[in-house]
mmCIF file of C-alpha atoms in Angstrom:
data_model
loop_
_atom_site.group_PDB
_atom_site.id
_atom_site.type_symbol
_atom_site.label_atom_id
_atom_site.label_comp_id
_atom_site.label_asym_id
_atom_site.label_seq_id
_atom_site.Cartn_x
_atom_site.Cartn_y
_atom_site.Cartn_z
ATOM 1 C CA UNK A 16 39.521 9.605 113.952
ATOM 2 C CA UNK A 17 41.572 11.481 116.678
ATOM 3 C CA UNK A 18 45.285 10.602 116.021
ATOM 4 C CA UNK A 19 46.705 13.432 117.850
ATOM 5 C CA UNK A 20 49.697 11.845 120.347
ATOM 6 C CA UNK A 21 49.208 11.334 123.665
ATOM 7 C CA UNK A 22 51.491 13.230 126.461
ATOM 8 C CA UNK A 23 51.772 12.557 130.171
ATOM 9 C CA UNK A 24 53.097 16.233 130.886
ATOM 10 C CA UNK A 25 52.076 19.291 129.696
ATOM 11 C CA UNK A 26 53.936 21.242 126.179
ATOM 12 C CA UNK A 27 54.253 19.137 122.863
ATOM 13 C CA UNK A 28 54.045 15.510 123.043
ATOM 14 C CA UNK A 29 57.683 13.797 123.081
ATOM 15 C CA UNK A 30 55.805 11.178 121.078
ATOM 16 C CA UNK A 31 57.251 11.810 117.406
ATOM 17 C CA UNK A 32 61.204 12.649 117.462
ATOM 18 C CA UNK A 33 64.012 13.342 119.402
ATOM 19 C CA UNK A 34 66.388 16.360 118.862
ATOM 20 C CA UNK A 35 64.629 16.280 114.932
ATOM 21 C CA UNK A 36 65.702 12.447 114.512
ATOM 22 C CA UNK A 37 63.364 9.269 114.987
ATOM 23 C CA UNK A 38 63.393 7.729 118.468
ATOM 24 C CA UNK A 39 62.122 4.235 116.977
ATOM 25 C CA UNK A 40 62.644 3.467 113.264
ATOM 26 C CA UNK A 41 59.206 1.383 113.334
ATOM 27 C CA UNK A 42 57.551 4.433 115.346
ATOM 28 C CA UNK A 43 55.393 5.951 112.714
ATOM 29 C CA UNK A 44 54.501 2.542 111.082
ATOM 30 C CA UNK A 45 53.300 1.580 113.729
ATOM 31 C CA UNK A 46 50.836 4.844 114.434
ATOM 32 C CA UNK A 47 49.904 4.265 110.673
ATOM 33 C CA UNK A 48 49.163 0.733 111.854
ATOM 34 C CA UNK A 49 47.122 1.565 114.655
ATOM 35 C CA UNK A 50 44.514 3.450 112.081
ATOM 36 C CA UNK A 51 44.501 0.722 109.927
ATOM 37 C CA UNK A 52 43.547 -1.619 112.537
ATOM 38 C CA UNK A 53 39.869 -0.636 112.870
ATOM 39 C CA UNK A 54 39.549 -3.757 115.455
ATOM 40 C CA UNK A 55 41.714 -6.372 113.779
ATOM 41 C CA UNK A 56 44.955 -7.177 114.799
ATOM 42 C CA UNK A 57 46.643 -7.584 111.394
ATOM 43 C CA UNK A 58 48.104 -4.605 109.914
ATOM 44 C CA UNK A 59 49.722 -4.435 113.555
ATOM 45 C CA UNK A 60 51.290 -7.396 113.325
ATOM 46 C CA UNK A 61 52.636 -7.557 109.964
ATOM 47 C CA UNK A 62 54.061 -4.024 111.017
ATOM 48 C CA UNK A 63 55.786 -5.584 113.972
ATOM 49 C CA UNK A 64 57.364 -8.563 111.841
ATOM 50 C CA UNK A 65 58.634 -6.773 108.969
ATOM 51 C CA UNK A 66 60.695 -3.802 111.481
ATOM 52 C CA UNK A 67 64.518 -4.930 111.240
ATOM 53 C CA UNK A 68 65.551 -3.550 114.676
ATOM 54 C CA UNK A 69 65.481 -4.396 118.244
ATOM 55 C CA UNK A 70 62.331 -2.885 119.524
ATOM 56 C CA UNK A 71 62.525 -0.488 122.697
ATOM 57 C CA UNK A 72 62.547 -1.331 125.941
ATOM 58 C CA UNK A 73 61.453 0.321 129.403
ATOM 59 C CA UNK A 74 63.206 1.041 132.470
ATOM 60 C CA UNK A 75 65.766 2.071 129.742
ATOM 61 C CA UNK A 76 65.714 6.226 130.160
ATOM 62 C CA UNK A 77 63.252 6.391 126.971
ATOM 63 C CA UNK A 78 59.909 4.652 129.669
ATOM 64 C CA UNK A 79 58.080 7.613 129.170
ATOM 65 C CA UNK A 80 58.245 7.945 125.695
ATOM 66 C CA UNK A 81 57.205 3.770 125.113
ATOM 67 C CA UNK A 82 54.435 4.492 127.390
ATOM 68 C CA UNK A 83 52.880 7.473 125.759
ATOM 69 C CA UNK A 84 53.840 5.600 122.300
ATOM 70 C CA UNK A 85 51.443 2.771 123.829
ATOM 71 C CA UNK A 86 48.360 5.017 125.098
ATOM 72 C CA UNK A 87 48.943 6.316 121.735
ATOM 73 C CA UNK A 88 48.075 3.730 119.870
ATOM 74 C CA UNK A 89 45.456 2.702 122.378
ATOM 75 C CA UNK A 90 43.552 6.111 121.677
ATOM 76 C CA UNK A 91 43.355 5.031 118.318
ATOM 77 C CA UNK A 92 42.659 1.754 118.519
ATOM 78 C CA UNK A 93 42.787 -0.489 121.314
ATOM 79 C CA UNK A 94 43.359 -4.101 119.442
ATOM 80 C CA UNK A 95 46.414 -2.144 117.927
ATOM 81 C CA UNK A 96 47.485 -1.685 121.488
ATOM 82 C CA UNK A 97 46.705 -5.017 122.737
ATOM 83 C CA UNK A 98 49.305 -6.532 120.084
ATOM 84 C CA UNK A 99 51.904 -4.269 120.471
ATOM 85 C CA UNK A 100 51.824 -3.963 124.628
ATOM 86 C CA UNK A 101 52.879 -7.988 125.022
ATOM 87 C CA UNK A 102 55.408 -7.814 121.781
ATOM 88 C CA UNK A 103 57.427 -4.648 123.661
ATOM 89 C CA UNK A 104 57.249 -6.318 127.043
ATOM 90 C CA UNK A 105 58.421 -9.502 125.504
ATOM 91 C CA UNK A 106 61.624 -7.772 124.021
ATOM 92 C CA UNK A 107 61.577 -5.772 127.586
ATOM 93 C CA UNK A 108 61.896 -9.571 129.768
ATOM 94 C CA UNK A 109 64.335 -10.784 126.990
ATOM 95 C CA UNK A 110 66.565 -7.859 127.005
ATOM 96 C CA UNK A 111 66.568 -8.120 130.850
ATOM 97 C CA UNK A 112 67.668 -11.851 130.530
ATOM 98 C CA UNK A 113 70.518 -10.857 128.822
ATOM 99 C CA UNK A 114 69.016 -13.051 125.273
ATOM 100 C CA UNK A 115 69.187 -11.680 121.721
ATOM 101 C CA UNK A 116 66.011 -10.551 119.923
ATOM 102 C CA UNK A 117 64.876 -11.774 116.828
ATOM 103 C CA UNK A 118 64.010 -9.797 113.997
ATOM 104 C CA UNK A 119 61.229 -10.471 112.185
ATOM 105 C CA UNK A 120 59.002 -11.723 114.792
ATOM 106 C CA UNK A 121 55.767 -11.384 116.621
ATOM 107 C CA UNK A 122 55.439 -12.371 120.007
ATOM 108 C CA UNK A 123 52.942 -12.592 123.257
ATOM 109 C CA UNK A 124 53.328 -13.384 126.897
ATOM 110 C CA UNK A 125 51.171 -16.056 128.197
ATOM 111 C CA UNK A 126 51.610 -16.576 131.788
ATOM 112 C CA UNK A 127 48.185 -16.845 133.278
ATOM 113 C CA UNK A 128 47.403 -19.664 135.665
ATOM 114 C CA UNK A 129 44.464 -21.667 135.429
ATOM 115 C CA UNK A 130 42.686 -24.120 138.316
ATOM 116 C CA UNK A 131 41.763 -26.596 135.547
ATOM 117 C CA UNK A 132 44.461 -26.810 133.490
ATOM 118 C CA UNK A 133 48.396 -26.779 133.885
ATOM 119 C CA UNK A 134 51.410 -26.363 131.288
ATOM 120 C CA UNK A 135 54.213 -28.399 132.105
ATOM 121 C CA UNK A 136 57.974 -28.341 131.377
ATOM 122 C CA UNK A 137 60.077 -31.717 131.405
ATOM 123 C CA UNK A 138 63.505 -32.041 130.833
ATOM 124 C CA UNK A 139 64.397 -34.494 128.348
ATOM 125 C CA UNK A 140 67.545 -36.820 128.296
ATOM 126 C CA UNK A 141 69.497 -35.009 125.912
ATOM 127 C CA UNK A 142 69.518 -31.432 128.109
ATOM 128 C CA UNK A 143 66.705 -29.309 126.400
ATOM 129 C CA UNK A 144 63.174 -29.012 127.548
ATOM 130 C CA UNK A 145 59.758 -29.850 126.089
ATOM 131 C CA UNK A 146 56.133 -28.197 126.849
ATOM 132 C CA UNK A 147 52.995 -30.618 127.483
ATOM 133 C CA UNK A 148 49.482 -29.460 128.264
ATOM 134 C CA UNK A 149 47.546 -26.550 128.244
ATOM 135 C CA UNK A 150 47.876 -22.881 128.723
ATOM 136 C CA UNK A 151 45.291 -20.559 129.041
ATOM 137 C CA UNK A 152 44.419 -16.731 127.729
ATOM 138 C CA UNK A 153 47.177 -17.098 124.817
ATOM 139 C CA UNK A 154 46.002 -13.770 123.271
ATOM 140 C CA UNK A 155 46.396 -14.088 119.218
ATOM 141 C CA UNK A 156 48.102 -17.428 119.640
ATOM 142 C CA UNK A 157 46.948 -18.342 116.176
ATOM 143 C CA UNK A 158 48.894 -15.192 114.333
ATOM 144 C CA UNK A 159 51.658 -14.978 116.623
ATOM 145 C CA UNK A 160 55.635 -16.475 115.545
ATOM 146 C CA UNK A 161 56.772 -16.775 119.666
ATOM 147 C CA UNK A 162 55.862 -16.433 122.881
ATOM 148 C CA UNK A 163 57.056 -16.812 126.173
ATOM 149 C CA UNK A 164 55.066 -18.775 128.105
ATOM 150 C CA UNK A 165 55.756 -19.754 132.330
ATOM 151 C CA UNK A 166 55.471 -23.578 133.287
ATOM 152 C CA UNK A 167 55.514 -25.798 135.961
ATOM 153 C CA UNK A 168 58.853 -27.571 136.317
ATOM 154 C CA UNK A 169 60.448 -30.002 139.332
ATOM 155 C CA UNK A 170 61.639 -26.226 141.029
ATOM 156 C CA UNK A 171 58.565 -24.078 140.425
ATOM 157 C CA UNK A 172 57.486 -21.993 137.595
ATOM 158 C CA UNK A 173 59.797 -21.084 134.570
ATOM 159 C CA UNK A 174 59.675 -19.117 131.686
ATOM 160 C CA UNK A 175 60.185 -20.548 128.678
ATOM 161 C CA UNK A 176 60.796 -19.114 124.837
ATOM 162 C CA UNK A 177 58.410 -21.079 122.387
ATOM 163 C CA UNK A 178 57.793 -20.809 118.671
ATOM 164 C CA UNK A 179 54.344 -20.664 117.915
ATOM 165 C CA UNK A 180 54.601 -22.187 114.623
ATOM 166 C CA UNK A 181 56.175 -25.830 116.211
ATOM 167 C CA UNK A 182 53.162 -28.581 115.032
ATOM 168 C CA UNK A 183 52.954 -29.544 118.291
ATOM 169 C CA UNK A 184 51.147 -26.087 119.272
ATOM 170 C CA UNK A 185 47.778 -26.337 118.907
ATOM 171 C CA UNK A 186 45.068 -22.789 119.416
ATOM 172 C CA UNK A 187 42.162 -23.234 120.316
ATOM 173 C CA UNK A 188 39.277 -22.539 117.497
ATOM 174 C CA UNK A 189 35.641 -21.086 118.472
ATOM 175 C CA UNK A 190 34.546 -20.205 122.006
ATOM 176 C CA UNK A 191 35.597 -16.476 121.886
ATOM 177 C CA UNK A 192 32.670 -14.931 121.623
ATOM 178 C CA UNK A 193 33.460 -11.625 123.396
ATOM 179 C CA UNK A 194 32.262 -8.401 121.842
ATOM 180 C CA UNK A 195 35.077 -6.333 123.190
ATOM 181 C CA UNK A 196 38.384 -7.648 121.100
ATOM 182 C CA UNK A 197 36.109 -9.643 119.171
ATOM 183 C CA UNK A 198 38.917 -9.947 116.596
ATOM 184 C CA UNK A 199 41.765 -10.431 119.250
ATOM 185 C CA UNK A 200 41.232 -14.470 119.839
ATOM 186 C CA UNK A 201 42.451 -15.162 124.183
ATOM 187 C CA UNK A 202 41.318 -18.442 124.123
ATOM 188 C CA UNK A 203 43.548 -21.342 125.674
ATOM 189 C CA UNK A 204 46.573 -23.379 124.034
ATOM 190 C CA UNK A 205 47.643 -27.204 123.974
ATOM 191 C CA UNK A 206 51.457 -27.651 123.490
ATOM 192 C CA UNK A 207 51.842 -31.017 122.830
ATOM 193 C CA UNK A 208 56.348 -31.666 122.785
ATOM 194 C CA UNK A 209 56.870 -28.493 121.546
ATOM 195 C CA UNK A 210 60.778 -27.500 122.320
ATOM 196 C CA UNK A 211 61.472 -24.904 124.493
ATOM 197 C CA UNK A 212 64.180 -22.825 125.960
ATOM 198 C CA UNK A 213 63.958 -21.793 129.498
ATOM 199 C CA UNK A 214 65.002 -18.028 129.954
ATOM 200 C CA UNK A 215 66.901 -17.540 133.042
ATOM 201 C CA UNK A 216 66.127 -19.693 136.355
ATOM 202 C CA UNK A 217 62.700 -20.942 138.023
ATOM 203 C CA UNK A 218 61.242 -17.772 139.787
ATOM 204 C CA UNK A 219 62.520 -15.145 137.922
ATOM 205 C CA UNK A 220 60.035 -13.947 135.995
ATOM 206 C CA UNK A 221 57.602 -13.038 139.029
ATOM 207 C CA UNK A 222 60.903 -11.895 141.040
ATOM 208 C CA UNK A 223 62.482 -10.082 138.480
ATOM 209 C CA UNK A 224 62.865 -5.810 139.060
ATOM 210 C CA UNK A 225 60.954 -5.313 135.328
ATOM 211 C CA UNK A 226 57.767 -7.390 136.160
ATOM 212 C CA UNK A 227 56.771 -4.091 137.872
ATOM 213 C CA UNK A 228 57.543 -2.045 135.090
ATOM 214 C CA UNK A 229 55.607 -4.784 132.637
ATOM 215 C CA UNK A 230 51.931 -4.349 134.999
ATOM 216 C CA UNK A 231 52.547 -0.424 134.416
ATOM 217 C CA UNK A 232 52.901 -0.561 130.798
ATOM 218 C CA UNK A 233 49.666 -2.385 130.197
ATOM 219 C CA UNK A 234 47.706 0.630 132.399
ATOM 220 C CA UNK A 235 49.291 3.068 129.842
ATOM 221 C CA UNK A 236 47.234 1.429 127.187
ATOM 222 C CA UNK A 237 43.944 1.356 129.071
ATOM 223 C CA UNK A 238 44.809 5.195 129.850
ATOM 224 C CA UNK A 239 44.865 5.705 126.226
ATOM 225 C CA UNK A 240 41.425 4.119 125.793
ATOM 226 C CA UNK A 241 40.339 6.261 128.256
ATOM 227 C CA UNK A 242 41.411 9.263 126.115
ATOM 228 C CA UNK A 243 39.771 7.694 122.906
ATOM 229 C CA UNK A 244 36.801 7.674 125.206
ATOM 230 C CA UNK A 245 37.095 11.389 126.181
ATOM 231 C CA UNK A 246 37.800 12.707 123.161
ATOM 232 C CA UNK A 247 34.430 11.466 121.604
ATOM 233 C CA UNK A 248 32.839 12.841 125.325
ATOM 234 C CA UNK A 249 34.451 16.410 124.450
ATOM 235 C CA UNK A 250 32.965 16.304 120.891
ATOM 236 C CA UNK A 251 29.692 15.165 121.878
ATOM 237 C CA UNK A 252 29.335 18.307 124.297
ATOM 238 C CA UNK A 253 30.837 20.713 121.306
ATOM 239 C CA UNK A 254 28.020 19.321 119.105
ATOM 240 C CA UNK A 255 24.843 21.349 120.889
ATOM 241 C CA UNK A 256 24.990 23.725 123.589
ATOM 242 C CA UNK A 257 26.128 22.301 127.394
ATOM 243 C CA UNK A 258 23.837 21.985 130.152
ATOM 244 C CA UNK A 259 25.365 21.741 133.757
ATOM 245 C CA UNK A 260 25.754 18.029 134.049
ATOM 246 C CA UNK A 261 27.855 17.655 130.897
ATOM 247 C CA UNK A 262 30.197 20.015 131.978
ATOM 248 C CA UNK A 263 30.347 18.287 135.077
ATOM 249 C CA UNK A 264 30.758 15.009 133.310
ATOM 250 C CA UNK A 265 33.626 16.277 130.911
ATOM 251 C CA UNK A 266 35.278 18.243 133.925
ATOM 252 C CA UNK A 267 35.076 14.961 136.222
ATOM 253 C CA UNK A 268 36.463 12.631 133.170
ATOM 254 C CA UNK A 269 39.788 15.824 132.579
ATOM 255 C CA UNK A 270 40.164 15.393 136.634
ATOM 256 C CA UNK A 271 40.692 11.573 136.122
ATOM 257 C CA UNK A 272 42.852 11.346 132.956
ATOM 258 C CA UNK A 273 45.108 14.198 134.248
ATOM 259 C CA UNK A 274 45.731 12.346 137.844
ATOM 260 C CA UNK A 275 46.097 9.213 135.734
ATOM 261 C CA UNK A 276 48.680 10.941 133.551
ATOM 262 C CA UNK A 277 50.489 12.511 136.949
ATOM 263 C CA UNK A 278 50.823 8.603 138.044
ATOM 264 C CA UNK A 279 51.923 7.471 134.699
ATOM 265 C CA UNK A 280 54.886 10.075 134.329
ATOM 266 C CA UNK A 281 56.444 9.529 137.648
ATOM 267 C CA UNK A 282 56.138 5.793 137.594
ATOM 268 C CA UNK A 283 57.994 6.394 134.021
ATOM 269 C CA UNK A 284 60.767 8.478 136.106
ATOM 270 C CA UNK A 285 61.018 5.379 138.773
ATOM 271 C CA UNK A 286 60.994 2.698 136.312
ATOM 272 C CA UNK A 287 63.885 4.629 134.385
ATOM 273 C CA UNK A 288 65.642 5.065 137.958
ATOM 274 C CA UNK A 289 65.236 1.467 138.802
ATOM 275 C CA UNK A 290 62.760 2.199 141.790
ATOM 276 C CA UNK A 291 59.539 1.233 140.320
ATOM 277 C CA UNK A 292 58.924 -1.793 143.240
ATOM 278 C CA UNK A 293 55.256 -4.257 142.980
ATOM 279 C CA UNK A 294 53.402 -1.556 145.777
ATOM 280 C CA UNK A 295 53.890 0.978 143.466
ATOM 281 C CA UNK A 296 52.697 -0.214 140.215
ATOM 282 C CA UNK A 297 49.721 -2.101 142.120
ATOM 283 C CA UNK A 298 48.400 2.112 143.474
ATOM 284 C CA UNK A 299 49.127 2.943 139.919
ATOM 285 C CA UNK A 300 47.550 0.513 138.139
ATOM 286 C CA UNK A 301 44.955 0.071 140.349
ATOM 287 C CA UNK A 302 44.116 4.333 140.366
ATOM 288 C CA UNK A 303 44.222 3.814 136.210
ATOM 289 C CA UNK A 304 41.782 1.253 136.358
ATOM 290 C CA UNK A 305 39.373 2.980 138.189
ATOM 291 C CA UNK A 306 39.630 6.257 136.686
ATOM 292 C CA UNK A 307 38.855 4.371 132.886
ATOM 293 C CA UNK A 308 36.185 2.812 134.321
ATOM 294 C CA UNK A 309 34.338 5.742 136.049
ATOM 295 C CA UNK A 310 35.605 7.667 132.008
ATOM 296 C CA UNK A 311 33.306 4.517 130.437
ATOM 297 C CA UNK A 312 30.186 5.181 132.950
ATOM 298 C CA UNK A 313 30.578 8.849 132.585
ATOM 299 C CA UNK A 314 30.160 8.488 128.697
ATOM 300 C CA UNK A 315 27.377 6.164 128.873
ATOM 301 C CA UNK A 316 25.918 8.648 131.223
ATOM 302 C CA UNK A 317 26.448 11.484 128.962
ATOM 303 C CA UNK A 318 25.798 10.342 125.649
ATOM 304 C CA UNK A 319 22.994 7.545 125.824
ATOM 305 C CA UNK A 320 22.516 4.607 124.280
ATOM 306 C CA UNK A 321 22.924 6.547 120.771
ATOM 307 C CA UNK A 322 26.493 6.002 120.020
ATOM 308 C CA UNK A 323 26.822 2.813 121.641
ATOM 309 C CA UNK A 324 24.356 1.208 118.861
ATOM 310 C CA UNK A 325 24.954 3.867 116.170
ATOM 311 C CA UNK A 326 28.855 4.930 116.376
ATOM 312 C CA UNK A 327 30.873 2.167 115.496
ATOM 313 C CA UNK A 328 34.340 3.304 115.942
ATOM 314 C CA UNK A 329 32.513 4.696 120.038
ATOM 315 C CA UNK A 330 30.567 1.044 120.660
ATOM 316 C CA UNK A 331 34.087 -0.879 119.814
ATOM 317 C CA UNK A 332 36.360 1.353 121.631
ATOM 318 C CA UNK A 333 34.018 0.971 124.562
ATOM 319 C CA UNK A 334 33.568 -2.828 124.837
ATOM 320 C CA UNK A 335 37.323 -2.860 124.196
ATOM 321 C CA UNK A 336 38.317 -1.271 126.782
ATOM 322 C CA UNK A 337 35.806 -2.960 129.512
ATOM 323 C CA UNK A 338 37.726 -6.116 128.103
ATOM 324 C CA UNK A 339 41.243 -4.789 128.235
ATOM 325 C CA UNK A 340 40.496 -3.353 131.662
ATOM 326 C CA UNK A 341 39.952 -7.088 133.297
ATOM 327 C CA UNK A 342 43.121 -7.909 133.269
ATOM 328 C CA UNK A 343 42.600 -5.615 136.498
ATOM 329 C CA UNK A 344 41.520 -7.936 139.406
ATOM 330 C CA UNK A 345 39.806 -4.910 141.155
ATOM 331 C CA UNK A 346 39.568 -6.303 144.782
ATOM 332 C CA UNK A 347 41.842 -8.901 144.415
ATOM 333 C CA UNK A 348 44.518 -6.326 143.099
ATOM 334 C CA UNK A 349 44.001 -4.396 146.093
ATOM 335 C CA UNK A 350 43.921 -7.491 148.700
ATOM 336 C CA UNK A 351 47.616 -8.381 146.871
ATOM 337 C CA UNK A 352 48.595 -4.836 147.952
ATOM 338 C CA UNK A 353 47.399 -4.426 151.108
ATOM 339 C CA UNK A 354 49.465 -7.971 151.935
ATOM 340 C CA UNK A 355 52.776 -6.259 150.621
ATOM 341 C CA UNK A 356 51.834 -3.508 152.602
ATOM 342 C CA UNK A 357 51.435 -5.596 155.876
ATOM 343 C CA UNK A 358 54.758 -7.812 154.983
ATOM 344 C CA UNK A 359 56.447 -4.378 154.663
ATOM 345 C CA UNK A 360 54.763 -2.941 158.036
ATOM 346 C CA UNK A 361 55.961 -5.973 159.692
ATOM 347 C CA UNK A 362 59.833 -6.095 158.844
ATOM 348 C CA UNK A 363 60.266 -2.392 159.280
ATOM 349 C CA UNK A 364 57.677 -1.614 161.758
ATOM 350 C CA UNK A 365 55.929 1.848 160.828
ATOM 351 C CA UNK A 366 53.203 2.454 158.646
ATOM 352 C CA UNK A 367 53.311 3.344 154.897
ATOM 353 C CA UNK A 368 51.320 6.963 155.845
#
């Protein structure tokens, strides 16, 4: 397994310390975490839960750094980076709401909406808040201690700090039967009176500056599959002698990852200067996206069915990422951009080329 760092910009990764001293105490517990993983979730989380200190945060001067820590840990194993993407941006949102962290903790994000279902917040007589109903994609529900979690209230959507272990939060069991993250549970949650504390006003956590940054953070990891997925493409053309079409494929998949890694760095720079706005981090996300999904068809291309149903470190990493990568909504991603770009047009009246 390939644990070399991952680096946006060329010379020595940033990754490990700064000026000689750890950036992050939990940094290199969580690497060793990531090979432990091998597709489960746990040695991740336990990691996470027993580090002492505040975890870091982006748009902080250090986004570079968290985002190559991510991609990473992604490179090595993508569940790893699955658990650990949500539990930064969840310190990221809290920090940003001006609210304490809690050591010892694991936490998610669940804010996905769902056409069938709805989570609801009611306030109760006494001042505090209670969740009823259901929530959808709550990613490792089941092992997590918190989340936050968005929910309809009276004024629109709010986001909400939960513990995971109240008895009136309920996982679902069975029905995940996805072969990519097949240890990494998303299945939907019933809250059934479970106390909550709302974190800052309705409409803030859509509106806020560091939703931006959150999206961004989450291509980092799928960049770092992408890697995971070169790496093996590289070794698979040093193995025998290259024809023409595998040097094409390995010089098309360093073209991708290095315009990917261009993106990444300067979003890193704007997020860190406060200028990282929603039509940026949809290009970027959206470029990512499809550059790790042209990497995947370029592999299968070049390597054949053989290590997709003999390799399984390759087959995992592969049906990982083509999960991990959905949380892209391709077209839709790009209709929600091309509406920012019209509102945009409209008030200032000139085109964004």
């Amino acid at each position: 397994m390939d644990q070399k760092p991952v680096s946006f910009s060329t010379g020595e990764p940033r990754f490990a310390t700064r000026n000689g001293e750890p950036w992050w105490g939990a940094e290199q517990a969580v690497r060793d975490a990531a090979v432990r993983c091998e597709g489960n979730p746990d040695a991740m989380l336990r990691v996470l839960e027993g580090s002492g200190e505040d975890p870091p945060v982006p748009a902080a001067g250090q986004t570079q750094r968290l985002w190559e820590l991510l991609a990473s840990v992604a490179a090595t194993d993508l569940v790893a980076a699955r658990t650990l993407e949500p539990h930064l941006d969840a310190a990221g949102i809290l920090s940003q709401a001006g609210m304490p962290w809690q050591a010892g903790t694991s936490w998610g994000v669940f804010a996905a909406q769902s056409p069938t279902t709805a989570l609801e917040a009611v306030r109760e007589s006494g001042g505090g808040w209670v969740l009823n109903g259901t929530k959808p994609w709550c990613s490792l529900a089941a092992a997590l201690t918190h989340a936050l979690v968005t929910a309809r209230t009276p004024e629109g959507n709010r986001l909400f700090m939960v513990s995971l272990r109240h008895p009136g939060v309920e996982p679902a069991t069975g029905g995940w039967i996805s072969r990519g993250m097949a240890q990494l549970p998303s299945g939907s949650v019933d809250f059934t009176g479970v106390p909550a504390q709302p974190v800052q006003d309705a409409g803030w956590y859509l509106s806020r500056p560091g939703f931006a940054v959150g999206g961004v953070g989450v291509a980092a990891c799928w960049f770092g599959g992408a890697v995971g997925i070169y790496r093996h493409l590289q070794r698979s053309a040093q193995a025998r002698t290259p024809d023409q079409l595998a040097l094409a494929w390995l010089g098309e998949a360093d073209r991708l990852l290095a315009g990917s890694a261009a993106l990444l760095e300067h979003a890193a720079g704007l997020a860190d200067d406060g200028e990282l706005d929603a039509i940026a981090a949809y290009r970027i996300r959206g470029q990512v996206a499809w550059a790790c999904t042209r990497i995947l068809q370029l592999s299968g291309e070049s390597t054949g069915p053989g290590p997709l149903t003999a390799d399984e470190e390759h087959a995992r990493r592969a049906a990982d990422l083509g999960i991990y990568l959905r949380q892209h909504h391709a077209a839709r991603d790009d209709a929600s951009l091309g509406q920012l770009l019209a509102d945009r047009a409209g008030k200032e009246g000139r085109s964004a080329w």
